[in-house]
PDB file of C-alpha atoms in Angstrom:
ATOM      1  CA  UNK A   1     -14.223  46.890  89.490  1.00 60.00           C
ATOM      2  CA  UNK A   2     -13.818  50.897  88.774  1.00 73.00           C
ATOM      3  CA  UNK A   3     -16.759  53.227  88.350  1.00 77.00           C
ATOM      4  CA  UNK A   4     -16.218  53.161  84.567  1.00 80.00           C
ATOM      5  CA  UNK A   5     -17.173  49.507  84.727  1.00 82.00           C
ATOM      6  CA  UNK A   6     -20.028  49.931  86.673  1.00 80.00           C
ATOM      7  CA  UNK A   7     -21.636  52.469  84.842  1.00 80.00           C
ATOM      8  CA  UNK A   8     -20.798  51.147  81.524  1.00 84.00           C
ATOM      9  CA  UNK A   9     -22.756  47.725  82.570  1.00 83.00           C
ATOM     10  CA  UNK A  10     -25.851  50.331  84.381  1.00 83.00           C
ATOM     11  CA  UNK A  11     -25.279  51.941  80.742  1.00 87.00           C
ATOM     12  CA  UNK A  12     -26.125  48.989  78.584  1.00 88.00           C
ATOM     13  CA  UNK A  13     -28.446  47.148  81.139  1.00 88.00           C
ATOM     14  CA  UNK A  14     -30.493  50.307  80.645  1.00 90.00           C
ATOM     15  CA  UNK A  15     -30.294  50.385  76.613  1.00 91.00           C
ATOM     16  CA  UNK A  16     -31.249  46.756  76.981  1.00 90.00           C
ATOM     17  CA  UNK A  17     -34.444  47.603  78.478  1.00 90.00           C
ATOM     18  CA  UNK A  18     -35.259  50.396  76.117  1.00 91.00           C
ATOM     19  CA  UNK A  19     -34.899  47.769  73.240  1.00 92.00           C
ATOM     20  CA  UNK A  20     -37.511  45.380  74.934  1.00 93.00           C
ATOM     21  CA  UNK A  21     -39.588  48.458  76.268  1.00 92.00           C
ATOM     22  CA  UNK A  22     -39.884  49.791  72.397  1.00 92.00           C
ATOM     23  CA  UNK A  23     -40.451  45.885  71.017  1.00 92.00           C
ATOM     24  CA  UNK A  24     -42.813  45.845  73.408  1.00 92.00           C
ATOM     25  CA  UNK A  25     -44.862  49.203  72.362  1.00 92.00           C
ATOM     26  CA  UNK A  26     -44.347  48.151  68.536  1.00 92.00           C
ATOM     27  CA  UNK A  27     -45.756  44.858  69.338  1.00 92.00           C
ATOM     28  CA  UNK A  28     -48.728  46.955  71.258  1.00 93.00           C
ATOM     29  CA  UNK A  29     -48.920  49.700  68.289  1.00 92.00           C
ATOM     30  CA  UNK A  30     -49.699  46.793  66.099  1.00 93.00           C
ATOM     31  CA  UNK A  31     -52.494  45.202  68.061  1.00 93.00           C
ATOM     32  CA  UNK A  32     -53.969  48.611  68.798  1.00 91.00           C
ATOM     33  CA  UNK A  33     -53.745  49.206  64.637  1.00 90.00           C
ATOM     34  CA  UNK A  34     -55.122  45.696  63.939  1.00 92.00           C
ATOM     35  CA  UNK A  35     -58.375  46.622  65.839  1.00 90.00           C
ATOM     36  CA  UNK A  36     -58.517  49.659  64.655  1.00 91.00           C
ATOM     37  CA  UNK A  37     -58.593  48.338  61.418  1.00 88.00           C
ATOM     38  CA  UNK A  38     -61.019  45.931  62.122  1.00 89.00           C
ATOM     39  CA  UNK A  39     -63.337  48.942  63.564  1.00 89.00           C
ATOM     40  CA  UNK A  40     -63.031  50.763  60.379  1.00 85.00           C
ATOM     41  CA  UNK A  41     -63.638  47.721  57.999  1.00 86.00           C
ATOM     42  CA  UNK A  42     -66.650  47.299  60.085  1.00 86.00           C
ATOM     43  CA  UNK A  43     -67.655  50.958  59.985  1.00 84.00           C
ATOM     44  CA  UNK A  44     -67.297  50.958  56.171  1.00 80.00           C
ATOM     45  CA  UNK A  45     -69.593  46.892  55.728  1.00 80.00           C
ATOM     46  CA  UNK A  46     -71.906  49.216  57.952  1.00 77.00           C
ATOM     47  CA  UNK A  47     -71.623  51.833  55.608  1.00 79.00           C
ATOM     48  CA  UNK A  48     -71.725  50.026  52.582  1.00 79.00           C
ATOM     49  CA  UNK A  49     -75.180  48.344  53.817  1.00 87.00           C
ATOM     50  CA  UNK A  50     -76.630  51.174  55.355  1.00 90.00           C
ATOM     51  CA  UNK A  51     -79.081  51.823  52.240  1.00 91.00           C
ATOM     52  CA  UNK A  52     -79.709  48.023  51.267  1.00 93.00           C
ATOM     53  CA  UNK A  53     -80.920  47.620  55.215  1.00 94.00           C
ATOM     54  CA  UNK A  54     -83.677  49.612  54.109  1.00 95.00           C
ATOM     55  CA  UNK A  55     -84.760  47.678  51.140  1.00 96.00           C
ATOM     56  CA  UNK A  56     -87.917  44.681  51.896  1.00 95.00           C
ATOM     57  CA  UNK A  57     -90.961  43.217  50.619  1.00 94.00           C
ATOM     58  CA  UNK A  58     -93.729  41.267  51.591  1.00 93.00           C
ATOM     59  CA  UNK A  59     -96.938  39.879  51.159  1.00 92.00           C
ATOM     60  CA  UNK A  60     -99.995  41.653  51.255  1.00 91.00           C
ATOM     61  CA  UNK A  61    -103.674  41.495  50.877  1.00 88.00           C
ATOM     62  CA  UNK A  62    -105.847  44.688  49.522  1.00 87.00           C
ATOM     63  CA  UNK A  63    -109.794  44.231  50.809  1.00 83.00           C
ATOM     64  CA  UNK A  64    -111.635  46.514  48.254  1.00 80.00           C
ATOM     65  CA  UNK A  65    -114.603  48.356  48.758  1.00 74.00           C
ATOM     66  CA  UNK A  66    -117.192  44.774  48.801  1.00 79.00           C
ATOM     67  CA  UNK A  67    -115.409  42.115  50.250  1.00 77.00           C
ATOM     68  CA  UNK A  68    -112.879  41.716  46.935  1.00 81.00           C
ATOM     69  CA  UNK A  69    -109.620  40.214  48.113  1.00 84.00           C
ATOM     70  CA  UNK A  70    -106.404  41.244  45.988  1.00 86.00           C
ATOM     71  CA  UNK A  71    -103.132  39.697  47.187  1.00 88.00           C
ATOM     72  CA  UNK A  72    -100.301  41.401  46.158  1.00 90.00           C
ATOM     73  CA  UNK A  73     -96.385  42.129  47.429  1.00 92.00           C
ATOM     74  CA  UNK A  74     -95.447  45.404  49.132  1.00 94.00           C
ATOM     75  CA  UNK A  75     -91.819  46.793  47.898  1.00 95.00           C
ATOM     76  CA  UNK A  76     -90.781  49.305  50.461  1.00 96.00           C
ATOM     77  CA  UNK A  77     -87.943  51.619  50.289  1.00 96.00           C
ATOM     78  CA  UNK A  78     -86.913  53.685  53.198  1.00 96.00           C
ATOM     79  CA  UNK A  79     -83.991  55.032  52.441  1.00 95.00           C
ATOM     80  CA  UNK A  80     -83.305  58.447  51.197  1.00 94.00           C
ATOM     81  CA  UNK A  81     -82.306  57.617  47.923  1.00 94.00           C
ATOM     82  CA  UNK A  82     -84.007  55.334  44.651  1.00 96.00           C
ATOM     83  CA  UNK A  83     -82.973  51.699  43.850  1.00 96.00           C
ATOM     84  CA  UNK A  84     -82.325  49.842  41.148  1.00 96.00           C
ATOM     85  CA  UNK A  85     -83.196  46.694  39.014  1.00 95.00           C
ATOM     86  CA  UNK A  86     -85.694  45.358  41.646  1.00 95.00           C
ATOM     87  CA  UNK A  87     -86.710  42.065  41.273  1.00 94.00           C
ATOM     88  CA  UNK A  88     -89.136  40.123  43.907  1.00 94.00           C
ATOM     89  CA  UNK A  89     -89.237  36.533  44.334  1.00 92.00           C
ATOM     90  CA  UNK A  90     -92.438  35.140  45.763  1.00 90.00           C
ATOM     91  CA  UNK A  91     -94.530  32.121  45.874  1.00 90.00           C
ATOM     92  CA  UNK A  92     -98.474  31.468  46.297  1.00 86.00           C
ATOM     93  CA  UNK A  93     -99.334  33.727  43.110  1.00 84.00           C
ATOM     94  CA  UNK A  94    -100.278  33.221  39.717  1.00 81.00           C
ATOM     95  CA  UNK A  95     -96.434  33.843  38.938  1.00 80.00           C
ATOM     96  CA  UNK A  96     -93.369  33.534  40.688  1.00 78.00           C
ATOM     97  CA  UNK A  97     -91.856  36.779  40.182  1.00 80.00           C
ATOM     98  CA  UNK A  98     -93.120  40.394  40.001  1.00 82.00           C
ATOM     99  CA  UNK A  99     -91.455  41.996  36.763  1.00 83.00           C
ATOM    100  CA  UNK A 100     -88.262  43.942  37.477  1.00 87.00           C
ATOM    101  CA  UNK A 101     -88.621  47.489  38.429  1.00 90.00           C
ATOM    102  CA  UNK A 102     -85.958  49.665  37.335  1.00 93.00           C
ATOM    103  CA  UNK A 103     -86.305  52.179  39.402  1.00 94.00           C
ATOM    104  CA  UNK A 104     -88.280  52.450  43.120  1.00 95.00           C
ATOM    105  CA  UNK A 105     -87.847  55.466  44.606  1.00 95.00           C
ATOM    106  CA  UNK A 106     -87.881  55.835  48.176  1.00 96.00           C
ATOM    107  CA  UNK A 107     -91.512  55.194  49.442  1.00 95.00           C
ATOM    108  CA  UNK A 108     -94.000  52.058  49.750  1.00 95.00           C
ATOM    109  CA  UNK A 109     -95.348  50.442  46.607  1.00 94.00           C
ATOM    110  CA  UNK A 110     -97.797  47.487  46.236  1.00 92.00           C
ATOM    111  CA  UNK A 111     -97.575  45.478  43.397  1.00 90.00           C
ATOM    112  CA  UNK A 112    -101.229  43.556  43.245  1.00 88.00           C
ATOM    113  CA  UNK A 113    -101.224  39.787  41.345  1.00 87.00           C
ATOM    114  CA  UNK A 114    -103.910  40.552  38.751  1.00 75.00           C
ATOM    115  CA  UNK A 115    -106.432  37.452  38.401  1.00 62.00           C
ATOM    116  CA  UNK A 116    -108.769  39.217  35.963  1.00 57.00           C
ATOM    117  CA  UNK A 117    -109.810  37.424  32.798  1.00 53.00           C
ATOM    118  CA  UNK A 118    -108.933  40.540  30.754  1.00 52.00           C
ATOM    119  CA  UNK A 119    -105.823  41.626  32.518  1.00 55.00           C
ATOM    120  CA  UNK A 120    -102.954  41.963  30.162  1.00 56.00           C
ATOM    121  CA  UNK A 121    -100.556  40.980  32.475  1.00 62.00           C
ATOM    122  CA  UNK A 122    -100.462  38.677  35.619  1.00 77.00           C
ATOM    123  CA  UNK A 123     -98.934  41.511  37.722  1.00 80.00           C
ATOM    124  CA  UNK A 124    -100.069  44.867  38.160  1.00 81.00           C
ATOM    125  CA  UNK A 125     -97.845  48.012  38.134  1.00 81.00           C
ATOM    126  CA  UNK A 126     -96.650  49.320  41.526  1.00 86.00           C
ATOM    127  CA  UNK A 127     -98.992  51.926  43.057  1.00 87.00           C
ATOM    128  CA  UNK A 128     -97.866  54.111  46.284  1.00 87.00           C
ATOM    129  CA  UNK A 129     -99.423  52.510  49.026  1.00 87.00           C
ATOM    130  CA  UNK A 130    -100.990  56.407  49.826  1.00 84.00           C
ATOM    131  CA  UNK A 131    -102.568  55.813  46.338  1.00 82.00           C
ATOM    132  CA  UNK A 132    -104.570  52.809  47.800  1.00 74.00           C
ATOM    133  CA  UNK A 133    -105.328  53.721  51.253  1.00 65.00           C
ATOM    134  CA  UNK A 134    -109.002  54.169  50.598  1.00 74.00           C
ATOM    135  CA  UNK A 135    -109.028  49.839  51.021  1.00 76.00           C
ATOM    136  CA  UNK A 136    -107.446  48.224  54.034  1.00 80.00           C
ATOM    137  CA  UNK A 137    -104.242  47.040  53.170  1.00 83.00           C
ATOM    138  CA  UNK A 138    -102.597  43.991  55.608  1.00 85.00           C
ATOM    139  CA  UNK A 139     -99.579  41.867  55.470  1.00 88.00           C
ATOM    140  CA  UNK A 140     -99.872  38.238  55.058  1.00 80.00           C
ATOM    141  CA  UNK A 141     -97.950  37.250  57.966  1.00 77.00           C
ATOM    142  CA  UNK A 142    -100.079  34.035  59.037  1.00 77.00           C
ATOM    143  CA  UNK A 143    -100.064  31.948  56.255  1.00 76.00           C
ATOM    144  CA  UNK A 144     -97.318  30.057  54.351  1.00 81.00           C
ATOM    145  CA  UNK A 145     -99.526  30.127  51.251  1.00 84.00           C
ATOM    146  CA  UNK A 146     -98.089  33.851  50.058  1.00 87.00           C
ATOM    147  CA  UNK A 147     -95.171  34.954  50.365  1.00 89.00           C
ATOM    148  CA  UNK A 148     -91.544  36.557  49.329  1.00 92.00           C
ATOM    149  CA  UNK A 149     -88.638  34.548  49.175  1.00 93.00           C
ATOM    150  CA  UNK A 150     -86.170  37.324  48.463  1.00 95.00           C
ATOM    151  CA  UNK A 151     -86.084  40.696  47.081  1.00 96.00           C
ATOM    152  CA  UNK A 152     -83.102  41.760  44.974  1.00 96.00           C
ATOM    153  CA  UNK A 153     -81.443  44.614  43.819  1.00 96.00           C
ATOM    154  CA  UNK A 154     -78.945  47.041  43.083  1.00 96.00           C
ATOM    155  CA  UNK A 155     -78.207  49.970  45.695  1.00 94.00           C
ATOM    156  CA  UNK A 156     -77.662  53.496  44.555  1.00 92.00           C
ATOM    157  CA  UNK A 157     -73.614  53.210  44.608  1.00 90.00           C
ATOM    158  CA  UNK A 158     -74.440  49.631  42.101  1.00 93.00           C
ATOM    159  CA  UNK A 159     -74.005  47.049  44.618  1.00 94.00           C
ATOM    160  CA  UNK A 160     -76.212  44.754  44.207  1.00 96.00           C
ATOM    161  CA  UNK A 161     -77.825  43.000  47.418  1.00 97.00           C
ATOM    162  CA  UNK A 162     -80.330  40.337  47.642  1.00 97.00           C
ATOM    163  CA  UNK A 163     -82.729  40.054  50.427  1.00 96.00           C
ATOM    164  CA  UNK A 164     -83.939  36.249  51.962  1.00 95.00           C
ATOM    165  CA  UNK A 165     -87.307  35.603  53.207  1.00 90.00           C
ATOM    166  CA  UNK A 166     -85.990  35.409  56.605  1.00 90.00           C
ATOM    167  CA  UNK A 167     -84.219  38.988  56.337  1.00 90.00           C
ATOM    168  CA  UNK A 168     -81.076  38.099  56.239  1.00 94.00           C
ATOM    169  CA  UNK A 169     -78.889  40.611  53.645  1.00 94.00           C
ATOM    170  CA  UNK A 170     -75.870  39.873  51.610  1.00 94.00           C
ATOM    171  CA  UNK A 171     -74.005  41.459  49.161  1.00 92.00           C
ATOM    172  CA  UNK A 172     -74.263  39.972  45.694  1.00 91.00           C
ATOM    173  CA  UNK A 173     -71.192  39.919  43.142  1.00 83.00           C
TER     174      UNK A 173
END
């Protein structure tokens, strides 16, 4: 066997291994780009929800100046920017649903069930919670009598998101 022989077998045993060393780093490229593309899909859900986390409700109770009990919901929005079509699903009040808001702004609103003989309606409109900080105002977290069964709405991109009593968030077609 000559040198020619030799070096032409060293020659393609070594192109050999280049083809399985560069099947071998595609095959690794596309793993690395899968999770990478998981990450980002991630990134963007996170993204996507980032407003809607900041969207709840819940029971509350205002104790006016005497001893008067009003139960109501508080809508909060903590986000930087308004939402839309709010609607509020609760149970324990003299109706099951507080009327859609179009718009809440970013802030903390209670809604207060009106019982009043003369009221024209059975729910009150929103007021800034700063508006009615003059009576105590506590969240009815003890009993099952009162409560929110979920919150929904659309998010300032029009996504619309609905909120379970339980807190758990998912996007709605």
């Amino acid at each position: 066997m000559g040198l020619n022989t030799f070096f032409e077998g060293l020659g393609s045993v070594a192109t050999a291994g280049a083809l399985i060393a560069a099947v071998y780093a595609g095959l690794q490229a596309r793993r690395l780009y899968r999770i990478e593309s998981g990450r980002d899909e991630q990134a963007r859900d996170a993204e996507r929800k980032r407003q809607a986390t900041q969207v709840s409700a819940w029971a509350a109770t205002r104790i006016k100046t005497g001893g008067r009990i009003i139960f109501g919901v508080v809508i909060r929005n903590s986000s930087d920017d308004p939402v839309y079509d709010v609607q509020v699903e609760c149970h324990g009040f003299t109706s099951p649903r507080v009327p859609t808001l179009q718009c809440v702004p970013p802030g903390e609103f209670f809604a207060a069930n009106t019982v009043e003989e003369d009221a024209t309606a059975e729910w009150d409109y929103p007021k800034p919670v700063r508006e009615v900080t003059g009576d105590p105002l506590r969240p009815f977290t003890i009993s099952d009598a009162r409560g929110v069964d979920a919150i929904i709405f659309r998010d300032n991109t029009g996504a619309g998101w609905h909120r379970a009593a339980r807190g758990e968030l998912t996007k709605t077609p």
